[in-house]
Structure formats: structure tokens, C-alpha cells
Backbone as a ProteinNet text record, in pm:
[ID]
protein_1_A
[PRIMARY]
MNALPYVFLLVTLLANQSCGTLVVDYCVADFNYPSGPTGFPCKNPAKLTADDFVTSKMGIAGNTSNPFNAAVYLAIDTTFPAFNGLGISMGRLDLDVGGVIPAHTHRSSEVILVIEGTILAGFVDTNDTAFYKTLKKGDIMIFPPTLMHFQVNVGNTPALAFVSLNSANPGFQTITFSFTANNLPTEVVQKISLIDSAQIKKLKRMFGGTN
[TERTIARY]
17473.6	17369.1	17327.5	17321.7	17275.9	17123.8	17063.4	16917.6	16848.5	16923.5	16859.6	16765.5	16803	16706.6	16576.1	16584.3	16463.6	16378	16443.1	16370.1	16299.7	16372.1	16312.6	16192.4	16205.8	16097.2	15976.4	15997.7	15886.5	15815.5	15891.6	15830	15748.3	15800.6	15727.7	15597.5	15602.8	15482.1	15378.2	15424.6	15332.9	15266.8	15347.6	15294.3	15190.9	15216	15124.3	14996.8	15001.6	14882.6	14782.2	14828.6	14738.1	14644.2	14513.7	14418.8	14326.3	14340.4	14252.3	14292.9	14197.1	14223.9	14219.8	14333.5	14342.9	14291.1	14222.7	14182.2	14264.3	14352.5	14449.5	14583.2	14690.2	14822.1	14841.6	14787.6	14802.7	14700	14682.1	14584.5	14634.8	14731.5	14784.2	14672.1	14650.9	14535.3	14535.9	14418.9	14396.8	14313.2	14377.3	14310.5	14218.3	14203.9	14108.6	13964.9	13947.8	13814.7	13803.7	13681.2	13666.4	13690.2	13724.5	13744.9	13611.5	13610.9	13492.2	13528.4	13439.6	13465.6	13589.3	13628.2	13745.6	13867	13857.3	13970.7	13944.6	14052.5	14042.8	14039.8	13985.2	14000.4	14147.6	14177.5	14316.3	14363	14488.9	14552.6	14568.7	14580.1	14603.5	14738.1	14742	14869.2	14972.7	14927.3	15020.4	15100.1	15051.9	15119	15204.4	15214.6	15290.5	15437.7	15521.2	15664.2	15704.5	15828.3	15877.6	15864.8	15872.2	15862.5	15727.6	15624.1	15492.5	15488.2	15586.4	15587.7	15696.1	15755.4	15866	15839.2	15871	15872.2	15993.9	16052.9	16169	16134	16006.6	15966.5	15981.5	15982	15997.7	16137.3	16230.7	16367.1	16393	16289.3	16304.3	16252.4	16337.3	16296	16188.1	16089.6	15980.3	16015.7	15935.7	15953.6	15883.1	15960.1	15903.3	15878.7	15883.7	15860.1	15709.5	15644.7	15501.3	15472.2	15349.8	15321.4	15349.7	15348.7	15372.4	15518.8	15603.2	15744.4	15761.5	15675	15678.2	15626.3	15659.6	15613.9	15576.8	15473.7	15427.4	15417.9	15480.2	15456.1	15384.3	15269.9	15191.4	15200.3	15247.6	15243.7	15116.6	15008.9	14879.7	14839.8	14721.6	14686.3	14684.4	14656.2	14650.6	14787.8	14888.4	15024	15119	15086.2	15164.3	15064.5	15025.8	14915	14930.6	15053.3	15073.3	15009.9	14984.6	14921.2	14772.3	14715.4	14572.2	14530.2	14430.8	14376.2	14454.7	14571.9	14656.4	14634.7	14559	14529.9	14646.6	14743.1	14858.2	14894.1	14962.3	15018.8	15130.1	15205.5	15317.9	15323.8	15397.3	15417.7	15555.5	15606.5	15732.7	15702.1	15751.8	15734	15868.1	15878.7	15995.6	15953.3	16017.2	15982.7	16106.8	16102.1	16209.8	16206.3	16305.5	16306.8	16177.4	16104.4	15975.7	15861.2	15887.2	15784.2	15675.1	15555.4	15437.5	15360	15322.8	15217.2	15090.7	15002.7	14893.3	14793.6	14711.3	14612	14526.4	14515.4	14440.5	14387.4	14299	14243	14241.4	14226.1	14201.3	14142.7	14090.9	14013.3	14098.1	14223.4	14309.9	14405.5	14461.1	14567.8	14694.8	14782.9	14909.3	15022.1	15135.7	15257.2	15361.4	15422.5	15530	15663.1	15763.5	15899.7	15992.2	16056.1	16144.7	16281.4	16327	16455.7	16564.6	16531.1	16625.8	16550.1	16616	16558.5	16477.9	16405.5	16326.2	16185	16087.7	15950	15857.2	15781	15673.8	15550.1	15500.7	15386.1	15279.3	15154.1	15048.6	14913.2	14815.5	14677.3	14584.8	14458.9	14356.5	14243.6	14206.5	14101.9	13963.1	13859.8	13723	13680.4	13764.6	13741.7	13816.6	13872.8	13952.7	14079	14128.9	14256.6	14367.9	14470.1	14582	14695.5	14744.3	14860.1	14969.6	15080.9	15186.8	15322.5	15422.4	15556.3	15658.4	15774.8	15885	15959.3	15962.8	16022.3	16158.1	16251.3	16383.9	16408.8	16526	16558.5	16538.4	16463.1	16437.5	16310	16248.5	16123.1	16005.4	15905.2	15779.5	15664.8	15554.5	15432.9	15313.8	15208.9	15087.4	14980.1	14906.5	14791	14668.3	14573.3	14454.6	14370.7	14289.5	14211.8	14111.1	14090.2	13992	14025.3	14123.9	14153.1	14244	14219.1	14299.1	14441	14541.1	14679.9	14766.8	14894.4	14981.7	15126.8	15217.9	15362.6	15425.9	15522.1	15590.7	15740	15821.3	15966.1	16006.1	16047.3	16085.9	16237.6	16311.1	16456.1	16519	16650.5	16726.4	16774.6	16734.6	16773.1	16649.7	16651.8	16539.3	16513.2	16388.3	16348.5	16290.5	16309.5	16256.5	16190.1	16071.1	16000.9	15926.1	15902.2	15816.8	15697.2	15582.6	15462.8	15408	15344	15272.6	15128.8	15036.5	14893.8	14827.5	14725.1	14661.2	14540.5	14563.6	14464.5	14539	14491.4	14554.4	14519.4	14415.1	14376.5	14308.2	14385.9	14332.9	14233.7	14227.9	14132.1	14166	14275.2	14321.4	14228.2	14205.6	14127.8	14200.9	14255.4	14328.8	14233	14234.6	14136	14138.3	14257	14266.9	14206.6	14239.6	14186.8	14035.5	13986.1	13842.9	13762.4	13818.5	13749.5	13766.7	13881.8	13913.5	13944.2	13965.9	14003.1	13881.2	13768.3	13645.4	13554.4	13426.8	13334.1	13245.7	13283.7	13207.9	13214.8	13101.3	13102.2	13181.4	13249.4	13331.3	13250.4	13126.2	13045.8	13010.8	12997.8	12970.6	13094.6	13210.5	13335.5	13358.8	13328.7	13347.2	13260	13134.9	13041.9	13084.2	13131.2	13160	13302.4	13387.1	13526.1	13568.1	13491.4	13524.8	13655	13695.7	13813.6	13771.7	13854.9	13826.5	13807.1	13708	13674.7	13790.5	13871	13985.5	14086.2	14107.5	14199.7	14143.4	14013.7	13951.1	13968.2	13943.6	13957.6	14102.7	14196.6	14338.2	14370.5	14320	14344.7	14275.4	14156.7	14087.4	14168	14222.7	14307	14431	14487.5	14610.4	14588.1	14473.1	14451.1	14347	14305.3	14220.7	14072.4	14030.1	13888.1	13817.6	13685.1	13603.7	13499.9	13423.6	13315.4	13371.6
3541.7	3536.6	3392.4	3351.7	3218.6	3218.6	3158.4	3163.4	3051.8	2955.1	2839.5	2875.4	2968.2	3002.2	3058.5	3137.1	3194.8	3087.1	2996.4	2888.4	2802.6	2769	2687.6	2758.3	2889	2965.3	2967.7	2991.7	3002.6	2869.4	2760.6	2628.4	2598.1	2637.1	2616	2694.1	2819.1	2901.5	2839.3	2790.8	2729.3	2605.7	2523	2400.1	2431.1	2533.7	2566.7	2632.5	2693.6	2760.8	2662.3	2548.7	2454.7	2393.8	2409.6	2367.5	2256.6	2213.1	2109.9	1971	1879.1	1739.6	1660.9	1606.5	1537.6	1394.1	1349	1208.9	1135.7	1210.8	1152.4	1217.3	1158.9	1215.7	1350.2	1364.6	1486.9	1484.8	1600.2	1611.2	1715	1676.7	1766.7	1798.6	1927.1	1971.7	1917.6	1873.5	1832.4	1940.6	2019.3	2132.6	2094	1965.8	1921	1930.9	1959.9	1969.5	2101.4	2155.4	2283.7	2268.3	2380.5	2378.9	2392.6	2354.2	2366.3	2432.6	2430.2	2497	2445.2	2321.7	2266	2256.2	2313.9	2311	2228.5	2185.8	2108	1957.8	1877.4	1732.6	1693.8	1571.8	1526.6	1457.1	1477.9	1396.5	1253.7	1161.6	1021.5	1009.8	968.3	960.1	871.7	772.7	680.7	749	864.6	933.8	1051.9	1069.7	1181.5	1147.9	1251.2	1236.5	1344.8	1341.7	1443.4	1583.7	1595.6	1727	1794.2	1714.1	1771.2	1844.9	1820.8	1880.7	1987.6	2029.9	2125.4	2239.4	2362.1	2476.9	2562.6	2618.7	2706.9	2853.7	2883.4	3018.5	3118.9	3072	3165.2	3224.7	3165.7	3216.6	3317	3351.8	3443.3	3581.1	3683.1	3819.8	3866.3	3939.5	3988.2	4117.4	4150.5	4273.4	4388.5	4484.3	4596.7	4720.1	4703.5	4817.3	4837.2	4895.2	4920.8	5039.2	5090.4	5209.8	5194	5069.2	5046.7	5015.9	5002.1	4968.6	4844.6	4747.9	4625.9	4509.4	4388.7	4268.9	4163.3	4086.6	3978.2	3850.7	3744.8	3613.1	3529.5	3472.5	3392.4	3245.4	3166	3020.5	2973	2961.2	2915.6	2791.7	2739.4	2612.3	2619.1	2738.4	2749.8	2767.1	2804.2	2820	2712.9	2652.5	2542.3	2436.1	2344.7	2253	2167.4	2150.2	2066.7	2128.5	2260.2	2325.1	2293	2239.2	2211.9	2127.1	2175.6	2098.8	2104.7	2169.2	2168.3	2290	2389.7	2505.2	2598.5	2598.7	2687.5	2742.8	2856.3	2912.2	3007.2	3054.5	3143	3251.9	3356.6	3462.5	3524.3	3576.6	3650	3795.8	3887	4029.8	4093.5	4155.6	4234.3	4379.8	4463.6	4605.3	4687	4761.4	4854.2	4968.4	5055.6	5170.7	5249.9	5271.9	5339.9	5250.8	5124	5032	5005.8	4975.8	4959.1	4834.3	4753.1	4653.5	4723.4	4765.3	4853.4	4786.5	4867.9	4817.7	4708.9	4594.9	4482.9	4397.3	4305.7	4212.8	4073	3973.7	3836.6	3756.9	3640.1	3564.3	3470.3	3504.1	3418.8	3505.2	3447.3	3514	3513.7	3609	3618.5	3650.1	3586.3	3618.1	3665.8	3781.6	3831.4	3813.5	3771	3755.3	3837.7	3938.3	4025	3957.4	3945.5	3883.5	3988.4	4095.5	4204.8	4336.7	4443	4576.1	4616.8	4728	4786.9	4811.9	4750.8	4755.3	4807.3	4910.3	4955.8	4873.6	4798.3	4711	4739.6	4721.4	4747.9	4701.4	4707.7	4675	4765.3	4771.4	4850.8	4758	4760.2	4668.5	4728.4	4656.6	4700.5	4815.4	4853.3	4974.4	5093.9	5074.6	5176.5	5213.8	5120.1	5136.9	5084.4	5167.2	5128.2	5071.2	4954.8	4892.9	4883.9	4952.4	4951.7	4957.9	4904.8	4894.6	4888.4	4947.4	4934.1	4804.3	4716.5	4583.8	4578.9	4509.7	4489.5	4339.9	4307.8	4168.8	4078.4	3971.8	3875.9	3900.4	4018.3	4048.2	3979.7	3943.6	3892.3	3975.1	3975.8	4042.3	3963.4	3959.8	3886.6	3985.7	3948.9	4025.4	3935	3969	3884.9	3876.6	3772.8	3753.9	3865.8	3899.6	3994.2	4140.8	4170.5	4310.1	4372.9	4498.2	4570.1	4589.5	4556.8	4571.4	4609.3	4641.2	4697.9	4679.2	4699.2	4700.1	4808.2	4881.4	4989.4	4979.1	4985.1	4988.8	5130.8	5148.2	5281.1	5293.2	5196.6	5200.5	5258.9	5254	5308.5	5200.9	5077.4	4965.7	4881.6	4801.5	4712.8	4619.4	4579.6	4492.8	4362.7	4257	4125.6	4067.2	4011.6	3945.5	3825.2	3729.2	3615.5	3617.5	3575.6	3567.1	3424.9	3385.1	3258.5	3285.3	3208.1	3228.3	3094.1	3094	2967.3	2938.5	2946.7	2908.9	2874.5	2775	2740.3	2840.8	2919.6	3024.6	3135.7	3234.3	3334.1	3433.8	3448.4	3540.3	3686.4	3732.2	3869	3971.6	4082.7	4194.1	4323.5	4389.5	4514.2	4631.7	4721.7	4828.9	4915.8	4957.6	5043.3	4975.7	4848.2	4775.6	4758.1	4732.1	4710.2	4833	4951	5074.4	5113.2	5082	5144.9	5048.1	4920.8	4827.6	4752.6	4820.7	4756.9	4862.4	4828.5	4922.1	4996.4	4999.4	5077	5224.9	5291.1	5429.2	5523.7	5618.8	5715.5	5789.3	5828.5	5903.3	5820.1	5689.4	5601.6	5590.5	5569.2	5561.4	5689.8	5803.4	5932.3	5943.8	5899.9	5910.4	5820.5	5699.9	5605.3	5617.4	5695	5706.9	5849.5	5950.3	6091.9	6128.1	6045.9	6074.8	6162.1	6257.8	6347.6	6268.4	6309.4	6235.1	6230.9	6337.6	6338.9	6231	6214.7	6111.7	5972.8	5955.2	5825.5	5788.4	5883.7	5856.8	5825.4	5893.6	5864.7	5721.4	5678.3	5542.5	5439.6	5471.7	5380.1	5359.7	5467.3	5453.7	5370.6	5389.8	5321.7	5171.7	5134.1	4993.8	4923.2	4987.5	4919.8	4926.7	5015.9	5029.6	5114	5113.5	5192.7	5270.8	5353.2	5434.3	5540.2
24829.9	24932.1	24956.7	25083.4	25118.7	25122.6	25020	25008.3	25083.7	25137.4	25199.5	25313.2	25404.6	25510.7	25456.4	25348.3	25290.6	25225	25153.4	25088	25192.6	25300.6	25406.6	25467.8	25493.2	25552.9	25461.5	25332.7	25239.9	25225.4	25217	25206.9	25332	25448.6	25572.6	25574.1	25528.4	25522.6	25430.2	25316.3	25221.2	25281.7	25347.2	25405	25512.3	25591.6	25699.8	25649.2	25531.4	25479.9	25422.4	25372.1	25307.5	25411.3	25391.4	25494.2	25446.6	25322.3	25271.5	25318.1	25317.3	25349.2	25218.9	25178.4	25050.7	25062.1	24957.7	24949.9	24844.3	24776.7	24684.2	24714.3	24664.6	24691.3	24622.7	24502.8	24423.8	24312.9	24249.7	24140.9	24041.5	23959.4	23857.3	23758.5	23733.1	23655.5	23513.3	23469.6	23331.1	23264.6	23176.5	23114.6	22999.9	22974.2	22872.3	22921.8	23049.3	23108.1	23183.7	23197.1	23267.6	23417.2	23480	23624.8	23696.5	23822.3	23906.4	24037.3	24136.3	24264.5	24337.5	24312.3	24380.1	24289.2	24169	24077.7	23953.5	23888.1	23765.7	23796.7	23704.9	23717.9	23711.5	23751.6	23762.5	23635.5	23602.2	23499.6	23550.9	23458.5	23494.6	23565.5	23693.1	23766.5	23697.7	23623.1	23557.7	23447.2	23400.8	23291.8	23340.4	23471.3	23525.5	23541.8	23535.4	23562.7	23662.1	23704.1	23797.3	23739	23607.3	23543.6	23569.3	23594.5	23622.2	23755.5	23840.8	23974	23990.1	23878.8	23882.5	23785.4	23827.5	23736.7	23767.9	23665	23682.5	23660.3	23637	23599.6	23713.4	23837.2	23949.5	23954.3	23881	23878.8	23768.4	23692.4	23579	23616.6	23601.4	23632.9	23536	23587.6	23504.5	23432.8	23333.5	23255.8	23327.2	23376.1	23451.2	23365	23233.1	23142.6	23123.6	23220.3	23218.2	23310.4	23311.5	23393.1	23541.8	23592.1	23735.1	23767.2	23663.6	23683.5	23770.4	23748.8	23829	23745.7	23789.7	23720.5	23823.3	23790.5	23878.3	23796.8	23846.5	23789.1	23893.9	23855.6	23948	23911.5	24004.4	23989.7	24058.3	23979.4	24029.1	23949.3	23974	23909.7	23757.5	23701.3	23555.8	23491.7	23569.9	23516.4	23568.5	23680.3	23737.5	23783.7	23693.4	23719.5	23845.1	23894.4	24013.2	24137.5	24137	24252.2	24262	24156.6	24154.4	24274.7	24348.4	24459.6	24588.4	24588.8	24707.5	24797.9	24750.8	24834	24855.7	24764.7	24775.7	24638.3	24637.8	24515.5	24556.3	24456.8	24483.2	24377.5	24407.3	24310.7	24326.5	24217	24217.3	24184.9	24267.7	24246.7	24214	24097.5	24059.2	24054.1	24133.8	24137.6	24105.9	23994.8	23963.4	24064.8	24061.4	24152.5	24133.2	24241.7	24233.7	24189.7	24166.6	24118.4	24220.9	24169	24253.8	24213.3	24311.6	24292.9	24341.5	24249.8	24288.9	24383.1	24445.7	24540.5	24475.4	24544.4	24490.4	24604.6	24570	24667.4	24607.3	24691	24646.7	24762	24731	24828.6	24913.6	24935.7	25016.8	25097.3	25202.8	25276.5	25193.3	25221.3	25148.2	25246.2	25224.3	25298.3	25198.9	25224.7	25139.3	25211.7	25137.1	25187.5	25098.1	25153.7	25076.4	25061.1	24937.2	24907.5	24887.6	24816.7	24791.8	24789.8	24834.9	24824.7	24946.4	24930.4	25038	24986.5	25050.3	25001.5	25111.7	25079	25166.9	25133.4	25231	25208.5	25312.4	25274	25370.1	25322.2	25415.1	25381.7	25461.9	25417.8	25484.3	25525.5	25654.5	25699.8	25679.6	25720.7	25695.1	25785.8	25881	25959.1	25900	25780.3	25711.6	25788.8	25866.9	25935.1	25845.5	25823.6	25738.2	25823.1	25783	25845.7	25739.9	25760.2	25660.2	25729.2	25658.1	25716.5	25604.4	25626.7	25532.2	25561.8	25463.1	25478.1	25410.4	25472.7	25415.4	25397.1	25341	25308.4	25429.5	25408.6	25515	25592.1	25575.9	25645.7	25576.6	25656.2	25601.5	25657.7	25584.3	25630.2	25580.7	25660.9	25623.7	25579.5	25475.3	25429.9	25443.9	25530.1	25549.6	25422.5	25409.7	25286.8	25264.7	25138.6	25084.4	25111.6	25194.9	25226	25119.7	25085.9	24987.6	25040.3	24956.3	24998	24879	24906.1	24803	24844.8	24747.5	24772.8	24685.3	24742.6	24671.1	24698.8	24594.2	24612	24651.6	24777	24825.8	24839.9	24786.3	24793.6	24669	24664.2	24551.2	24454.8	24476.9	24390.3	24360.9	24254.1	24227.7	24346.2	24362	24473	24419.6	24497.4	24463.6	24586.2	24567.5	24677.5	24623	24710	24677.8	24771.2	24719.5	24802	24795.9	24903.6	24906.3	24946.6	24890.5	24914.3	24941.1	25025.9	25061.2	24972.7	24843.3	24742.7	24615.7	24544	24416.4	24307.6	24329.9	24235.9	24314.8	24363.3	24456.6	24397.6	24265.6	24206	24228.7	24171.2	24192.2	24128.6	24200.1	24148	24181.1	24078.7	24096.4	24084	24181.3	24188.6	24063.2	24018	23899.8	23777.6	23757.9	23642.7	23653.3	23773	23790.3	23750.5	23772.4	23737	23590.3	23530	23400.9	23286.8	23313.2	23205.8	23153.7	23143.9	23099	23036.2	23017	22952.4	23051.7	23179.3	23277.3	23238.3	23220.5	23171	23260.9	23196.7	23269.9	23375.5	23341.1	23437.3	23560.6	23540.9	23655.2	23743.4	23679.9	23755.8	23833.2	23769.4	23835.3	23959.5	23948.4	24061.2	24177.9	24148	24256.3	24309.6	24239	24283	24315.1	24264.5	24278.9	24207.4	24110.4	24028.7	23910.9	23876.6	23765.2	23636.3	23555.9	23434.1	23335.2	23328.7	23237.7	23278.4	23407.5	23454.5	23428.3	23446.6	23419.2	23272.2	23182.6	23039.7	23004.3	23068.8	23046.5	23087.6	23203.6	23250.7	23161.7	23113.5	23022.8	22894	22840.6	22721.9	22753.6	22870.4	22909	22927.2	22984.1	23020.4	22934.3	22825	22727	22755.2	22843.7	22870.9	22765.1	22768.8	22674.5	22755	22682	22741	22834.4
[MASK]
+++++++++++++++++++++++++++++++++++++++++++++++++++++++++++++++++++++++++++++++++++++++++++++++++++++++++++++++++++++++++++++++++++++++++++++++++++++++++++++++++++++++++++++++++++++++++++++++++++++++++++++++++++

């Protein structure tokens, strides 16, 4: 497969998403200090090398042995410090047959580019209108910021996609985890979600929640 057109497209999307005005050439994150509203402080530029601007982790397939049969690797400022301050990040989605990236939200726009397989992707707007489409290799779809969205492998082979986001740290919030991977009482979750209490308790056990 000739990946160059896809790489060019993704790089172009990333470049167009970045909306900040830089006052320095770059700001590789220095994790010796806490982050703030604009990200982490910068490492000393004199101590940087080309290796600080390169990662090979996007080329590694994720482990899909989990309840969702899917894996996500996020290259954000905390995992790829060179993204700090640039207003961009990327992710790799590996979906086994039937795999799901569950409904989630984040505070940035997202573009998905399908590399292999067939993925049903969609989002729901604030009028509760659902927009969804079956995507094939080479297709892209945009998910507006803060809106709940998802991806499902509806094909007969594993699927691979890359996403780009216009934030160095988009702040992902997965709906299932928000309800069940914490100490929010089962009776409260039941009232606000109308999900059966037995199912809520099952999900809490599965994802490490209590109460």
C-alpha cells in the first residue's frame, strides 16, 4: 500500500488545525514542573536533539484484548512532549473485528482517517441528531468539539485508523467509564441513566468502580 497520500493528508490536516500563535519556535515539555492552562514549561532548547521531535509509537499495533476489542494510543503532550504548546495531537485506533471505540467526548475537534478496514463512525449533536457513516480506506470524517462520538469496526477484518486533534491534550471522557469506573453510587447511576442496577454493578466490577 502506498501510504504517502495518507501521510500527506494527515500532516496537512494537523497543520490546518493548529490555531495558536507561537512566540517561540517550539516548547518541548519539561515534566519537572507542573502543567498550566497553556501546557508545560519548556525544556532548555540548547539541550534538545532531533530525537525530542520524533516518536515511533504510532507504528505499533495496540493490544485489543479487552472488553471493547479495541486499542487507542494517544500521542499527546504527556506522551510525546514535542506536541506541548503546538495545539495538535494524534491517535492510533486499532479495532479487532467487532471492536468499538466507545462513546466519548473531548474539548477539541477530531479528524479520523481510515487506513484499513471498515469503520462505522458518528456523533450526536446538541439537538440529539445522530450523524453516522460507514467509512472505508481513505475516508475521513470530522467530529466537532465536545460532542459525543464513537467508532465501530463493522467489517470482517481488523481496522486501523489515525486521528488528529487540535489540542495538545484534548481531555478524553468516555461515557461508560464516567458512570462506572469511580465511586458514584449505583443508585445514582441508575437514576441518571435508567440502566438496570445489575448491569451497572457488572460494569463497575469490570472497570474498577465501587459503590
